[in-house]
């Protein structure tokens, strides 16, 4: 197309700007599908709470193992499920207490000996929400 040199040619070029009705409807349909399928995942708080609880329990177990090795004394972690979550790293009499709000399988007391091994020396698993935490036998490695 030739270069516009007067006002009439300029108006002809501006006439073809914008979106068609089909393009607008297509964009609205795609945005609607995304709103229905994707956005609810961003607002599910329980998944984030479960993952946060699992991370706190894993950190408490690792802290107990490292403290047992550093102080050369047995350290225990008591895991429980309760309405008010509290998972602190305050060591009271060789014991840490960790209460989680999320679904907990494997509640109880986990003890690490002075070498950081689980006592009794057996592999253990704890499941919080959909996350499984494993305590390896012999090494006490928590993952």
Short mmCIF file of C-alpha atoms in Angstrom, two decimals:
data_model
loop_
_atom_site.label_atom_id
_atom_site.label_comp_id
_atom_site.label_asym_id
_atom_site.label_seq_id
_atom_site.Cartn_x
_atom_site.Cartn_y
_atom_site.Cartn_z
CA UNK A 1 0.00 0.00 0.00
CA UNK A 2 1.28 3.45 -0.86
CA UNK A 3 2.29 5.97 1.76
CA UNK A 4 -0.70 8.10 2.80
CA UNK A 5 -0.24 11.67 1.72
CA UNK A 6 -3.58 13.23 2.54
CA UNK A 7 -6.24 13.09 5.25
CA UNK A 8 -8.58 10.75 3.34
CA UNK A 9 -5.95 8.04 3.09
CA UNK A 10 -5.22 8.39 6.82
CA UNK A 11 -8.87 7.79 7.72
CA UNK A 12 -8.89 4.68 5.55
CA UNK A 13 -5.96 3.26 7.51
CA UNK A 14 -7.56 4.00 10.92
CA UNK A 15 -10.76 2.23 9.88
CA UNK A 16 -9.18 -1.21 10.19
CA UNK A 17 -7.89 -0.93 13.77
CA UNK A 18 -9.39 -2.86 16.71
CA UNK A 19 -10.60 -6.38 17.49
CA UNK A 20 -13.36 -8.35 15.87
CA UNK A 21 -16.29 -9.65 17.86
CA UNK A 22 -15.03 -13.22 17.36
CA UNK A 23 -11.64 -12.36 18.85
CA UNK A 24 -13.21 -10.70 21.89
CA UNK A 25 -15.55 -13.64 22.54
CA UNK A 26 -12.66 -16.10 22.20
CA UNK A 27 -10.61 -14.19 24.79
CA UNK A 28 -13.58 -14.03 27.18
CA UNK A 29 -14.16 -17.80 26.85
CA UNK A 30 -10.48 -18.55 27.55
CA UNK A 31 -10.44 -16.26 30.59
CA UNK A 32 -13.62 -17.94 31.85
CA UNK A 33 -12.09 -21.42 31.53
CA UNK A 34 -8.97 -20.30 33.38
CA UNK A 35 -11.09 -18.74 36.13
CA UNK A 36 -12.97 -21.99 36.67
CA UNK A 37 -10.03 -24.39 36.38
CA UNK A 38 -6.96 -22.59 37.72
CA UNK A 39 -7.96 -19.87 40.17
CA UNK A 40 -9.48 -22.14 42.84
CA UNK A 41 -6.09 -23.81 43.27
CA UNK A 42 -4.59 -20.53 44.37
CA UNK A 43 -7.19 -20.11 47.08
CA UNK A 44 -7.05 -23.58 48.70
CA UNK A 45 -5.47 -22.71 52.02
CA UNK A 46 -5.47 -26.22 53.48
CA UNK A 47 -2.85 -27.44 50.98
CA UNK A 48 -0.51 -24.65 52.02
CA UNK A 49 -1.21 -25.33 55.72
CA UNK A 50 -0.48 -29.04 55.26
CA UNK A 51 2.80 -28.33 53.51
CA UNK A 52 3.75 -25.74 56.12
CA UNK A 53 2.99 -28.19 58.94
CA UNK A 54 5.06 -30.89 57.25
CA UNK A 55 7.98 -28.50 56.86
CA UNK A 56 7.76 -27.50 60.53
CA UNK A 57 7.71 -31.12 61.70
CA UNK A 58 10.64 -32.01 59.45
CA UNK A 59 12.59 -29.03 60.81
CA UNK A 60 11.79 -30.02 64.42
CA UNK A 61 12.94 -33.61 63.81
CA UNK A 62 16.16 -32.43 62.16
CA UNK A 63 16.76 -29.94 64.98
CA UNK A 64 16.29 -32.70 67.57
CA UNK A 65 18.72 -34.98 65.78
CA UNK A 66 21.38 -32.28 65.46
CA UNK A 67 20.90 -31.21 69.08
CA UNK A 68 21.27 -34.81 70.27
CA UNK A 69 24.58 -35.07 68.45
CA UNK A 70 25.83 -31.64 69.59
CA UNK A 71 24.90 -32.14 73.27
CA UNK A 72 25.73 -35.85 73.22
CA UNK A 73 22.44 -36.65 74.94
CA UNK A 74 19.12 -38.18 73.85
CA UNK A 75 16.53 -35.72 72.51
CA UNK A 76 12.87 -36.52 71.79
CA UNK A 77 10.19 -34.94 69.62
CA UNK A 78 6.55 -35.47 70.56
CA UNK A 79 4.16 -35.12 67.61
CA UNK A 80 0.44 -34.63 68.14
CA UNK A 81 -2.59 -33.38 66.25
CA UNK A 82 -4.55 -30.54 67.79
CA UNK A 83 -6.73 -27.52 67.12
CA UNK A 84 -4.03 -24.97 67.91
CA UNK A 85 -0.83 -25.69 65.96
CA UNK A 86 2.44 -25.05 67.78
CA UNK A 87 5.77 -26.41 66.65
CA UNK A 88 8.55 -24.68 68.52
CA UNK A 89 12.23 -25.40 68.83
CA UNK A 90 12.31 -24.76 72.56
CA UNK A 91 14.02 -27.73 74.17
CA UNK A 92 12.43 -28.60 77.52
CA UNK A 93 14.08 -31.42 79.45
CA UNK A 94 15.40 -33.05 76.28
CA UNK A 95 12.01 -32.92 74.58
CA UNK A 96 10.46 -30.85 71.80
CA UNK A 97 6.68 -30.73 71.38
CA UNK A 98 5.10 -30.24 67.99
CA UNK A 99 1.32 -29.96 67.56
CA UNK A 100 -0.07 -29.72 64.03
CA UNK A 101 -3.57 -28.90 62.81
CA UNK A 102 -3.26 -30.97 59.61
CA UNK A 103 -4.09 -34.66 59.32
CA UNK A 104 -1.27 -36.55 61.05
CA UNK A 105 -0.37 -40.22 60.71
CA UNK A 106 2.40 -41.41 62.98
CA UNK A 107 1.76 -39.28 66.04
CA UNK A 108 3.95 -40.17 69.00
CA UNK A 109 7.41 -39.59 70.41
CA UNK A 110 10.54 -39.91 68.30
CA UNK A 111 13.84 -40.09 70.18
CA UNK A 112 17.35 -39.63 68.84
CA UNK A 113 20.29 -41.04 70.82
CA UNK A 114 23.60 -39.28 71.43
CA UNK A 115 24.85 -40.35 67.98
CA UNK A 116 21.75 -38.99 66.22
CA UNK A 117 20.25 -42.41 65.52
CA UNK A 118 16.56 -43.06 66.10
CA UNK A 119 15.86 -44.96 69.29
CA UNK A 120 14.69 -47.69 68.93
CA UNK A 121 16.85 -48.07 65.84
CA UNK A 122 14.14 -48.49 63.21
CA UNK A 123 12.99 -46.58 60.17
CA UNK A 124 9.93 -44.43 60.90
CA UNK A 125 7.52 -42.48 58.75
CA UNK A 126 5.22 -39.59 59.57
CA UNK A 127 2.55 -38.41 57.13
CA UNK A 128 1.11 -34.90 57.32
CA UNK A 129 -1.54 -34.08 54.76
CA UNK A 130 -0.04 -35.63 51.63
CA UNK A 131 3.62 -35.28 52.64
CA UNK A 132 5.56 -38.24 54.05
CA UNK A 133 8.56 -37.65 56.28
CA UNK A 134 11.00 -40.52 56.75
CA UNK A 135 13.50 -41.04 59.57
CA UNK A 136 16.19 -43.47 58.38
CA UNK A 137 17.48 -46.19 60.65
CA UNK A 138 21.17 -46.15 61.70
CA UNK A 139 21.75 -42.56 60.51
CA UNK A 140 18.62 -40.80 61.76
CA UNK A 141 18.53 -38.80 58.51
CA UNK A 142 15.21 -36.97 58.24
CA UNK A 143 13.77 -36.42 54.76
#
